[in-house]
């Protein structure tokens, strides 16, 4: 960012001019346009960063989606997060420097590279927000949920920000008031110009706009809690029990997902249930797998690269059981910030394989854990294309697990399942209360992003068991806890199992007390800040006035005992030139130059020629009394220009007293002045006065010529 010339930006300067130069409105318009672009880029970058930070719960899903499209596993979510943070910091610093330059009233000029980067930020942020809006619209729902749980703390933080903003705003308001007073006390001519330019109206409008906007925003923040709904602001007796935890594919942050090691790690942390995904092989063996192919979680690319993209159900169990399902976990570490594994766990994870459904059911039966699973149908041409549900039901019944531990989620062939296994607890989706009642379903498994916007209170009134997925962030788990959700599916079992109470929880009385205290305290602080700067500006103005008055009095010349008042028609002291040597040409040139400056509007003075000086010749005759009298009057009038005393009607002017010493001195000076250095309008012959002219001149009243 460039500051250009250090020009003071007077907001009420003369229209069209600044520092005496005409303004280039085209250039100024371009700079204002780029400053607006900078503000737009800042808003877009902050908006994108906020949305992306709040969607941190979905980072693993985002990385998985990108992997399906690119075939390369990487922490793309963290890369996008870093990019958003860099863009936000960049635009924030530019905006901060811009405001500081404007605060110092320095003209703002963006460098060309910054202008290009600003356009790139706008394009990139707009593209990313458009992609989110097109493919992940539910991410905007997460931002809304974050505002619900963080609303009380956002309210308190915004009030604190307003207190901080009040300091520079108070300074600006005080300066504007001083500026109005200063310009109002100007001379009449300048005052008329300012009125024609509507300066006072502009200053007052700026002052009222800034102060009124600040006051309205502050009042809205003070009344903000009246429109806030936060699930975590409730009484302690209304807080429900901690939601039960279901291991999402086991404990995928501690072991490879959908492996026996992962489910055993989840059991160690005391989960209430285990969630998994089931496919059926071509030889009728149900096995655990989430993806449609085996590329991400197995080493099929190394074993059989030609079949890596085939559907997971198109392989027989013999081949599936030979694949390694743990090396990818040690290589990629699918979750950012995972804790390092011990040597024993690393060795165990590296030897994991794809488990059968029967192995999984054996563990759940032994530990008495609830089983919740998604059942994916095989592709066309599979031998169990239409009977895969019945095959899975048979395997479950053969495992002898208690039927009450089975949360049956698949909706295909549900009537057969009810007939063969009446003890299964059927789970519905985000259906209406009437549909759930009609199907005799009292459990729902829903996405948390949609639950809080679609009849959560109705489900609780109907006493529906609510299970949500997938929650990994503590603030989301606290939101589910405060909303009396029954259970959640999570990847972050280790962290959520350690929470003993919901985060950001507070009682209504405590929040009310904190709200009133902060409102009153902030109002007092803001009032003190404005009064302090107002009084400070008034004291500064009075001090400047006092200093200016003292300087003005000190610069005024004394007039009581002036020598000029006593003898106004005679000079009190000889001119300054006489103090120097009268025989040098500098005296004459300096006197001529000074008289020429005082009469810049006449053409009687001629600039001294730049020639080599010649010796002076005594060609001038001694001056007569008449010329001496005229010279005295001219010297007295030109040096001090003091007013002549007025005479009464019965008084007559006295005789002119000639000072012989002064006469002789002036005669000596004029004898050495060359005629070429005199005024052009005076002829040389006019110096030699005749006797008749002398008598006529002496009989007249002495007069002075205006210089």
XYZ file of C-alpha atoms in Angstrom:
707
model
C 0.000 0.000 0.000
C 1.289 3.388 -0.940
C 0.496 6.610 0.824
C 1.492 8.799 -2.118
C 2.140 12.380 -1.161
C 1.529 13.310 2.417
C -1.498 15.421 1.633
C -3.920 16.405 4.311
C -7.360 15.193 3.392
C -9.619 18.011 4.471
C -13.176 16.675 4.177
C -14.534 20.165 3.892
C -11.959 21.772 1.629
C -12.950 23.919 -1.311
C -14.743 21.823 -3.926
C -12.469 20.626 -6.693
C -9.194 21.703 -5.066
C -6.758 20.308 -2.532
C -3.554 21.991 -1.443
C -4.195 24.609 -4.126
C -4.240 22.008 -6.903
C -7.181 20.899 -8.947
C -8.318 17.350 -8.133
C -8.304 14.559 -10.691
C -11.732 13.067 -10.092
C -11.077 10.143 -12.436
C -8.058 9.080 -10.388
C -9.868 9.619 -7.100
C -12.838 7.615 -8.354
C -10.578 4.687 -9.235
C -8.953 4.703 -5.806
C -12.334 4.841 -4.064
C -13.505 1.933 -6.220
C -10.496 -0.182 -5.224
C -11.030 0.692 -1.581
C -14.606 -0.581 -1.874
C -13.226 -3.715 -3.535
C -10.899 -4.151 -0.565
C -13.830 -3.948 1.859
C -15.746 -6.470 -0.271
C -12.783 -8.854 -0.335
C -12.458 -8.584 3.445
C -16.153 -9.384 3.986
C -16.079 -12.363 1.607
C -12.893 -13.794 3.112
C -14.213 -13.457 6.671
C -17.516 -15.051 5.669
C -15.809 -17.990 3.991
C -13.387 -18.475 6.881
C -16.236 -18.409 9.399
C -18.266 -20.989 7.478
C -15.271 -23.240 6.964
C -14.140 -23.086 10.583
C -17.633 -23.948 11.786
C -17.739 -26.946 9.437
C -14.657 -28.512 11.023
C -16.916 -31.383 12.071
C -17.154 -32.355 8.381
C -13.469 -32.212 7.444
C -13.068 -35.987 7.191
C -16.114 -36.288 4.958
C -14.780 -33.504 2.723
C -11.397 -35.222 2.393
C -13.173 -38.463 1.515
C -15.245 -36.765 -1.201
C -12.143 -35.152 -2.720
C -10.385 -38.513 -2.615
C -13.215 -40.095 -4.586
C -12.790 -37.435 -7.255
C -9.000 -37.221 -7.395
C -7.832 -40.603 -6.152
C -5.307 -38.870 -3.873
C -5.722 -38.782 -0.104
C -4.667 -35.539 1.527
C -5.878 -33.124 4.196
C -7.616 -30.953 1.636
C -9.834 -29.493 4.331
C -6.832 -28.174 6.261
C -5.374 -26.770 3.043
C -8.595 -24.858 2.378
C -8.621 -23.671 5.997
C -5.080 -22.310 5.711
C -5.913 -20.596 2.423
C -8.977 -18.957 3.964
C -6.959 -17.804 6.959
C -4.228 -16.301 4.764
C -6.762 -14.437 2.632
C -8.514 -13.095 5.716
C -5.280 -11.944 7.348
C -4.115 -10.311 4.117
C -7.301 -8.333 3.567
C -7.512 -7.464 7.272
C -4.009 -5.993 7.316
C -4.638 -4.017 4.128
C -7.874 -2.681 5.551
C -6.210 -1.825 8.860
C -3.376 0.069 7.151
C -5.908 1.862 4.986
C -7.899 3.045 7.984
C -4.724 4.158 9.747
C -3.702 6.216 6.713
C -7.139 7.771 6.518
C -7.010 8.409 10.265
C -3.793 10.363 9.719
C -5.548 12.141 6.801
C -3.074 10.802 4.259
C -4.198 10.072 0.752
C -4.708 6.331 0.185
C -3.231 4.714 -2.913
C -3.129 0.948 -3.421
C -0.207 -0.614 -5.220
C -0.971 -2.377 -8.502
C -0.028 -5.771 -7.062
C -2.469 -5.269 -4.187
C -5.215 -4.363 -6.628
C -4.613 -7.602 -8.537
C -4.558 -9.663 -5.340
C -7.790 -8.054 -4.147
C -9.557 -9.091 -7.344
C -8.144 -12.611 -6.970
C -9.425 -12.792 -3.388
C -12.904 -11.710 -4.475
C -12.976 -14.249 -7.320
C -11.604 -17.119 -5.213
C -13.860 -16.528 -2.212
C -16.901 -16.122 -4.436
C -16.059 -19.373 -6.215
C -15.594 -21.308 -2.963
C -18.797 -19.927 -1.472
C -20.611 -20.821 -4.670
C -19.295 -24.398 -4.525
C -20.406 -24.721 -0.911
C -23.820 -23.369 -1.772
C -24.179 -25.717 -4.741
C -22.874 -29.014 -3.335
C -22.934 -28.619 0.451
C -25.884 -26.425 1.263
C -26.164 -28.047 4.669
C -22.873 -26.390 5.651
C -24.776 -23.127 6.002
C -26.969 -24.908 8.555
C -23.884 -25.574 10.679
C -23.121 -21.852 10.749
C -26.629 -21.209 12.026
C -26.235 -23.822 14.761
C -22.969 -22.254 15.876
C -24.703 -18.894 16.216
C -27.325 -20.517 18.439
C -24.898 -21.942 20.948
C -22.423 -19.039 20.782
C -25.080 -16.295 20.714
C -24.676 -15.195 24.375
C -20.928 -14.990 24.022
C -21.154 -13.252 20.650
C -23.434 -10.692 22.311
C -20.934 -10.023 25.081
C -18.043 -9.868 22.638
C -19.808 -7.370 20.379
C -20.489 -5.054 23.301
C -16.795 -5.196 24.175
C -15.940 -4.311 20.582
C -18.301 -1.328 20.728
C -16.545 -0.086 23.857
C -13.224 -0.258 21.998
C -14.663 1.516 18.948
C -16.053 4.304 21.132
C -12.527 5.601 21.846
C -11.582 6.665 18.270
C -15.190 7.655 17.583
C -15.169 10.038 20.554
C -11.950 11.606 19.263
C -13.507 12.121 15.827
C -16.676 13.627 17.269
C -14.712 16.071 19.417
C -12.507 17.080 16.480
C -15.541 17.653 14.296
C -17.121 19.894 16.935
C -13.906 21.896 17.218
C -13.690 22.146 13.444
C -17.211 23.559 13.258
C -16.403 26.222 15.863
C -13.099 27.121 14.229
C -14.594 27.565 10.801
C -17.553 29.489 12.210
C -15.182 32.061 13.776
C -13.366 32.785 10.508
C -13.404 36.141 8.728
C -16.553 37.194 6.946
C -15.135 36.528 3.489
C -13.995 32.985 4.354
C -17.212 32.420 6.255
C -19.248 33.225 3.158
C -17.181 30.833 1.063
C -17.684 28.022 3.585
C -21.411 28.663 3.652
C -21.561 28.506 -0.124
C -19.761 25.157 0.000
C -22.207 23.864 2.659
C -19.279 23.135 4.944
C -21.194 23.500 8.167
C -23.977 21.234 6.955
C -21.457 18.618 5.848
C -19.640 18.697 9.175
C -22.841 18.445 11.162
C -24.156 15.674 8.900
C -20.950 13.706 9.341
C -21.086 14.187 13.097
C -24.748 13.189 13.383
C -24.361 10.191 11.061
C -21.413 8.739 12.962
C -22.902 9.326 16.397
C -26.415 8.188 15.533
C -25.224 5.015 13.791
C -23.084 4.097 16.768
C -25.971 4.756 19.167
C -28.447 2.658 17.153
C -26.065 -0.296 16.908
C -25.307 -0.073 20.619
C -28.998 -0.032 21.543
C -29.645 -3.039 19.306
C -26.859 -4.935 21.051
C -28.259 -3.994 24.445
C -31.637 -5.434 23.440
C -30.166 -8.414 21.568
C -30.798 -11.001 24.348
C -34.536 -10.445 23.977
C -34.366 -12.158 20.578
C -31.724 -14.778 21.389
C -32.532 -18.448 21.736
C -29.701 -20.638 22.961
C -30.368 -24.264 23.950
C -27.571 -24.132 26.512
C -29.239 -21.328 28.499
C -31.636 -23.296 30.663
C -32.214 -24.377 34.225
C -30.183 -27.214 35.661
C -33.236 -29.324 36.370
C -34.188 -29.130 32.687
C -30.817 -30.428 31.519
C -31.132 -34.029 30.377
C -28.611 -36.869 30.777
C -25.463 -37.073 28.696
C -26.154 -38.527 25.230
C -24.994 -42.088 24.681
C -22.006 -42.536 22.367
C -21.977 -44.812 19.335
C -18.612 -45.587 17.749
C -18.728 -44.544 14.100
C -17.117 -47.525 12.348
C -15.533 -48.243 15.692
C -12.935 -45.747 16.871
C -11.501 -44.451 13.580
C -9.185 -41.975 15.309
C -7.508 -44.779 17.241
C -7.521 -47.675 14.751
C -8.397 -48.415 11.105
C -12.124 -47.983 10.539
C -14.409 -51.034 10.271
C -11.804 -53.388 11.717
C -12.023 -55.483 14.839
C -9.276 -53.395 16.425
C -11.351 -50.259 15.887
C -14.471 -51.764 17.522
C -12.475 -53.102 20.444
C -10.955 -49.629 21.023
C -14.445 -48.170 21.061
C -15.557 -50.730 23.647
C -12.591 -49.780 25.840
C -13.889 -46.205 26.060
C -17.308 -47.388 27.181
C -19.481 -46.634 24.160
C -23.116 -47.686 24.268
C -23.297 -48.847 20.686
C -21.309 -49.651 17.561
C -22.100 -48.324 14.096
C -20.885 -49.957 10.874
C -21.619 -50.541 7.163
C -22.345 -53.932 5.545
C -21.855 -55.360 2.053
C -22.437 -58.911 0.833
C -19.813 -60.749 -1.244
C -20.582 -62.796 -4.322
C -20.344 -65.974 -2.228
C -23.019 -64.734 0.245
C -20.717 -63.582 3.041
C -21.705 -60.238 4.724
C -18.599 -58.177 5.543
C -17.855 -54.697 6.905
C -16.927 -51.952 4.434
C -17.994 -48.345 3.903
C -16.785 -47.359 0.416
C -18.174 -48.616 -2.851
C -14.682 -49.811 -3.794
C -11.655 -51.074 -1.912
C -9.163 -48.422 -3.009
C -9.055 -46.192 0.084
C -9.016 -48.716 2.956
C -7.189 -51.728 1.480
C -4.090 -52.546 -0.529
C -5.974 -53.762 -3.586
C -3.964 -51.426 -5.832
C -0.835 -53.378 -4.938
C -2.483 -56.807 -5.123
C -4.861 -56.452 -8.082
C -4.676 -52.966 -9.624
C -6.842 -53.897 -12.624
C -9.823 -54.576 -10.324
C -9.272 -51.696 -7.894
C -12.283 -49.739 -9.146
C -14.703 -52.668 -9.029
C -17.637 -52.646 -6.611
C -16.849 -54.040 -3.177
C -19.531 -56.744 -3.503
C -18.059 -58.166 -6.740
C -15.332 -60.085 -4.910
C -15.496 -63.377 -3.068
C -14.674 -63.685 0.570
C -11.443 -65.579 -0.042
C -9.963 -62.609 -1.904
C -11.428 -60.048 0.480
C -9.977 -61.742 3.553
C -6.491 -61.687 2.005
C -6.384 -57.896 1.708
C -4.682 -55.708 4.289
C -7.079 -53.161 5.843
C -4.676 -51.365 8.194
C -1.579 -50.179 6.322
C -3.453 -47.211 4.809
C -4.274 -45.959 8.313
C -0.621 -45.854 9.326
C 0.357 -44.238 6.035
C -2.279 -41.514 5.642
C -3.480 -40.879 9.212
C -6.983 -39.922 8.077
C -7.767 -37.443 10.886
C -5.834 -34.246 11.417
C -4.270 -33.983 14.859
C -4.382 -37.705 15.646
C -2.403 -38.867 18.624
C 0.561 -41.103 17.812
C 0.017 -44.821 18.374
C 2.183 -46.992 20.537
C 4.468 -49.530 18.896
C 2.130 -52.363 19.849
C -0.887 -50.569 18.383
C 1.023 -49.721 15.212
C 1.973 -53.364 14.728
C -1.569 -54.491 15.431
C -3.107 -51.879 13.124
C -0.774 -52.860 10.287
C -2.063 -56.466 10.380
C -5.796 -55.729 10.310
C -8.050 -57.340 7.692
C -11.655 -56.973 6.563
C -13.926 -58.582 9.213
C -17.099 -60.590 8.646
C -20.429 -59.532 10.088
C -20.440 -62.610 12.292
C -17.189 -61.523 14.003
C -18.610 -58.095 14.679
C -21.831 -59.553 16.122
C -19.821 -61.829 18.374
C -18.053 -58.824 19.922
C -21.321 -56.889 20.370
C -22.971 -59.941 21.926
C -20.118 -60.432 24.354
C -19.969 -56.756 25.393
C -23.760 -56.207 25.156
C -23.437 -53.241 22.819
C -26.164 -51.896 20.563
C -25.587 -52.539 16.869
C -26.528 -49.890 14.294
C -25.598 -50.370 10.651
C -26.243 -49.269 7.083
C -26.894 -52.116 4.639
C -25.866 -51.411 1.044
C -27.399 -53.386 -1.784
C -25.182 -55.231 -4.288
C -24.812 -54.044 -7.907
C -26.837 -55.446 -10.787
C -25.884 -59.012 -11.692
C -25.051 -59.944 -8.121
C -26.535 -63.333 -7.036
C -28.130 -61.710 -3.952
C -29.346 -58.609 -5.725
C -32.899 -58.971 -4.337
C -32.331 -61.186 -1.296
C -29.354 -59.582 0.454
C -31.587 -58.389 3.343
C -32.765 -61.877 4.123
C -29.186 -63.147 4.060
C -28.115 -60.545 6.593
C -31.105 -61.264 8.842
C -30.192 -64.959 8.820
C -26.603 -64.209 9.857
C -27.826 -62.012 12.728
C -30.249 -64.619 13.957
C -27.552 -67.312 13.735
C -25.245 -65.238 15.974
C -27.733 -65.589 18.870
C -27.362 -61.915 19.816
C -30.238 -60.386 21.724
C -32.682 -58.892 19.266
C -33.199 -55.766 21.402
C -29.560 -54.829 20.700
C -30.224 -54.574 16.976
C -31.201 -51.114 15.699
C -32.557 -52.020 12.275
C -32.055 -49.048 9.943
C -32.498 -50.413 6.343
C -35.913 -49.675 4.897
C -35.869 -52.348 2.201
C -38.038 -55.444 2.880
C -38.910 -54.179 6.363
C -42.046 -56.340 6.634
C -39.991 -59.509 6.230
C -37.614 -58.341 8.948
C -40.491 -57.660 11.342
C -41.843 -61.127 10.676
C -38.513 -62.959 11.064
C -37.104 -60.863 13.927
C -39.894 -59.153 15.878
C -37.454 -58.122 18.607
C -35.427 -55.815 16.364
C -35.827 -52.109 17.152
C -36.675 -50.449 13.877
C -35.189 -47.060 13.241
C -36.700 -44.369 11.020
C -35.385 -41.320 9.272
C -36.452 -37.698 9.411
C -40.098 -38.565 9.018
C -43.197 -36.892 10.335
C -44.780 -37.930 13.611
C -47.778 -39.389 11.747
C -45.571 -41.551 9.533
C -43.554 -42.803 12.488
C -46.743 -43.651 14.365
C -48.179 -45.461 11.357
C -45.057 -47.633 10.990
C -44.823 -48.175 14.729
C -41.336 -46.686 14.920
C -40.141 -44.850 17.995
C -36.459 -44.318 17.083
C -35.037 -41.966 14.465
C -31.518 -41.685 13.111
C -31.057 -38.229 11.532
C -28.375 -35.818 10.419
C -27.742 -33.301 13.179
C -27.675 -30.411 10.690
C -31.305 -30.969 9.734
C -32.705 -32.104 13.067
C -32.461 -28.724 14.813
C -34.355 -27.051 11.983
C -37.051 -29.739 11.504
C -39.325 -30.409 14.432
C -36.966 -31.247 17.281
C -39.519 -30.098 19.837
C -42.251 -32.175 18.187
C -40.120 -35.309 18.411
C -39.422 -34.694 22.086
C -43.099 -34.134 22.810
C -43.922 -37.422 21.078
C -41.192 -39.142 23.160
C -39.244 -40.256 20.117
C -35.781 -41.665 20.747
C -33.460 -39.269 18.852
C -30.120 -40.458 17.503
C -27.960 -38.051 15.457
C -24.814 -38.482 13.349
C -21.908 -37.652 13.024
C -20.758 -35.341 15.839
C -17.062 -34.902 16.563
C -16.765 -31.349 17.912
C -17.360 -30.694 21.629
C -19.554 -27.651 20.960
C -21.861 -29.716 18.746
C -22.004 -32.454 21.348
C -22.873 -29.820 23.964
C -25.645 -28.546 21.700
C -27.047 -32.070 21.403
C -26.765 -32.531 25.164
C -28.617 -29.298 25.949
C -31.268 -30.249 23.371
C -31.926 -33.579 25.178
C -30.753 -35.743 22.281
C -30.586 -39.399 23.361
C -27.494 -40.635 21.522
C -24.928 -39.575 18.948
C -22.580 -41.283 16.528
C -19.018 -39.972 16.748
C -15.475 -40.507 15.526
C -13.952 -38.624 18.455
C -14.826 -41.099 21.211
C -11.815 -40.329 23.359
C -12.570 -36.606 23.681
C -16.358 -36.707 23.988
C -16.262 -39.466 26.587
C -14.292 -37.137 28.886
C -16.911 -34.361 28.936
C -18.739 -34.275 32.262
C -20.985 -31.288 31.487
C -21.954 -29.382 28.321
C -19.786 -26.519 27.230
C -21.218 -22.976 27.187
C -23.936 -23.984 29.619
C -25.403 -21.283 31.867
C -28.595 -20.729 33.782
C -31.022 -17.961 32.749
C -30.416 -16.068 35.997
C -26.654 -16.093 35.515
C -26.970 -14.912 31.912
C -29.410 -12.158 32.940
C -27.002 -10.931 35.613
C -24.080 -10.962 33.196
C -26.185 -9.225 30.534
C -27.296 -6.366 32.802
C -23.867 -5.920 34.363
C -22.100 -5.714 31.010
C -24.721 -3.358 29.547
C -24.527 -0.949 32.474
C -20.745 -1.144 32.697
C -20.305 -0.587 28.965
C -22.724 2.361 28.980
C -20.798 4.006 31.812
C -17.435 3.376 30.170
C -18.609 4.728 26.815
C -20.081 7.817 28.483
C -16.846 8.454 30.379
C -14.830 8.058 27.162
C -16.951 10.588 25.286
C -16.909 13.082 28.185
C -13.161 12.708 28.595
C -12.390 13.463 24.957
C -14.976 16.245 24.837
C -13.483 18.008 27.874
C -9.981 17.356 26.605
C -10.803 18.994 23.280
C -12.399 21.989 25.023
C -9.328 22.468 27.211
C -7.104 22.186 24.167
C -9.187 24.802 22.349
C -9.045 27.207 25.313
C -5.312 26.708 25.635
C -4.800 27.488 21.958
C -6.942 30.617 22.258
C -4.988 31.795 25.313
C -1.667 31.130 23.619
C -2.744 32.908 20.464
C -3.951 35.970 22.429
C -0.690 36.169 24.360
C 1.346 35.933 21.168
C -0.791 38.582 19.506
C -0.348 41.020 22.412
C 3.366 40.377 22.495
C 3.682 41.098 18.769
C 1.735 44.457 18.943
C 3.949 47.585 18.932
C 3.631 50.002 21.909
C 1.870 53.277 21.054
C 1.757 55.309 24.276
C 5.282 56.745 24.369
C 5.960 56.582 20.687
C 8.326 59.066 19.215
C 6.110 59.227 16.161
C 3.164 60.618 18.115
C 5.192 63.449 19.560
C 6.681 64.583 16.220
C 4.619 62.904 13.530
C 5.933 65.109 10.705
C 9.606 64.338 11.361
C 11.447 61.033 11.364
C 12.542 59.998 14.825
C 15.522 58.018 13.656
C 17.559 58.041 10.492
C 16.813 55.313 7.954
C 18.561 51.999 8.334
C 20.651 52.613 5.240
C 22.362 55.612 6.780
C 23.894 53.399 9.420
C 26.026 51.874 6.675
C 28.575 53.474 4.456
C 26.822 55.889 2.092
C 29.530 55.587 -0.534
C 28.610 52.125 -1.780
C 26.065 51.382 -4.540
C 24.401 48.625 -2.467
C 22.625 51.266 -0.391
C 20.946 52.743 -3.408
C 20.082 49.376 -4.979
C 18.584 48.051 -1.737
C 16.454 51.150 -1.254
C 15.253 51.001 -4.833
C 14.430 47.316 -4.547
C 12.429 47.850 -1.337
C 10.439 50.663 -2.873
C 9.824 48.541 -5.923
C 8.391 45.692 -3.814
C 6.003 48.059 -2.131
C 4.750 49.283 -5.502
C 4.377 46.129 -7.486
C 1.347 47.465 -9.379
C 3.176 50.388 -11.107
C 5.570 50.354 -13.972
C 7.723 53.301 -12.823
C 10.521 51.168 -11.394
C 13.075 49.615 -13.663
C 15.186 46.644 -12.648
C 18.796 47.545 -12.119
C 20.839 46.519 -15.133
C 23.284 43.704 -14.633
C 26.310 45.571 -15.926
C 29.748 46.033 -14.678
C 29.694 48.879 -12.177
C 31.323 52.084 -13.338
C 32.888 54.655 -11.091
C 30.527 57.388 -9.932
C 31.039 60.875 -11.133
C 30.065 63.939 -9.238
C 27.698 65.448 -11.782
C 24.930 66.528 -9.458
C 24.972 70.001 -8.061
C 24.224 70.609 -4.396
C 20.564 70.441 -3.635
C 18.643 73.534 -2.859
C 16.358 74.165 0.005
C 13.232 73.280 -1.954
C 14.498 69.846 -2.875
C 15.639 69.308 0.673
C 12.172 70.147 1.974
C 10.562 67.748 -0.461
C 13.023 64.970 0.427
C 12.293 65.362 4.135
C 8.573 65.132 3.644
C 8.908 62.100 1.395
C 11.214 60.311 3.816
C 8.904 60.912 6.737
C 5.834 59.674 4.844
C 7.491 56.600 3.303
C 9.263 55.339 6.388
C 6.478 55.365 8.947
C 3.443 56.879 7.197
C 2.129 58.395 10.409
C -0.966 60.584 10.235
C -0.412 64.361 10.200
C -1.962 66.305 13.055
C -5.065 68.277 12.135
C -5.115 72.034 12.594
C -7.879 74.132 13.929
C -9.408 76.953 11.928
C -7.626 79.762 13.820
C -4.227 78.039 13.605
C -1.713 78.358 10.798
C 1.096 76.047 9.981
C 4.379 77.044 11.509
C 7.549 77.608 9.625
C 9.437 74.650 8.417
C 12.529 74.072 10.499
C 15.458 72.785 8.573
C 18.093 70.705 10.209
C 21.421 71.860 8.891
C 23.186 68.611 9.725
C 20.556 66.569 7.929
C 20.676 68.973 5.007
C 24.404 68.644 4.642
C 24.215 64.872 4.950
C 21.563 64.516 2.278
C 23.486 66.894 0.061
C 26.569 64.712 0.348
C 24.581 61.620 -0.611
C 22.870 63.135 -3.620
C 26.128 64.493 -4.965
C 27.381 60.949 -5.462
C 24.251 59.553 -7.179
C 24.454 59.084 -10.927
C 21.539 60.319 -12.966
C 21.117 56.876 -14.572
C 20.027 55.427 -11.214
C 17.198 57.888 -10.656
C 13.541 57.436 -11.595
C 12.935 57.420 -15.318
C 10.187 60.013 -15.171
C 12.416 62.667 -13.587
C 14.463 64.558 -16.140
C 18.008 65.520 -15.303
C 17.350 69.157 -16.037
C 14.597 69.304 -13.425
C 17.167 69.138 -10.687
C 18.614 72.522 -11.517
C 15.899 74.783 -10.225
C 15.857 78.440 -11.212
C 15.648 81.184 -8.710
C 12.110 81.939 -9.722
C 11.087 78.339 -9.121
C 12.810 78.377 -5.751
C 10.772 81.316 -4.586
C 7.509 79.825 -5.860
C 8.292 76.449 -4.262
C 9.221 77.987 -0.920
C 5.993 79.950 -0.773
C 3.856 76.864 -1.083
C 2.793 74.483 1.678
C 5.016 71.400 1.962
C 3.369 68.362 0.409
C 4.327 64.700 0.279
C 4.183 62.401 -2.674
C 2.672 58.977 -2.395
C 5.185 56.294 -3.039
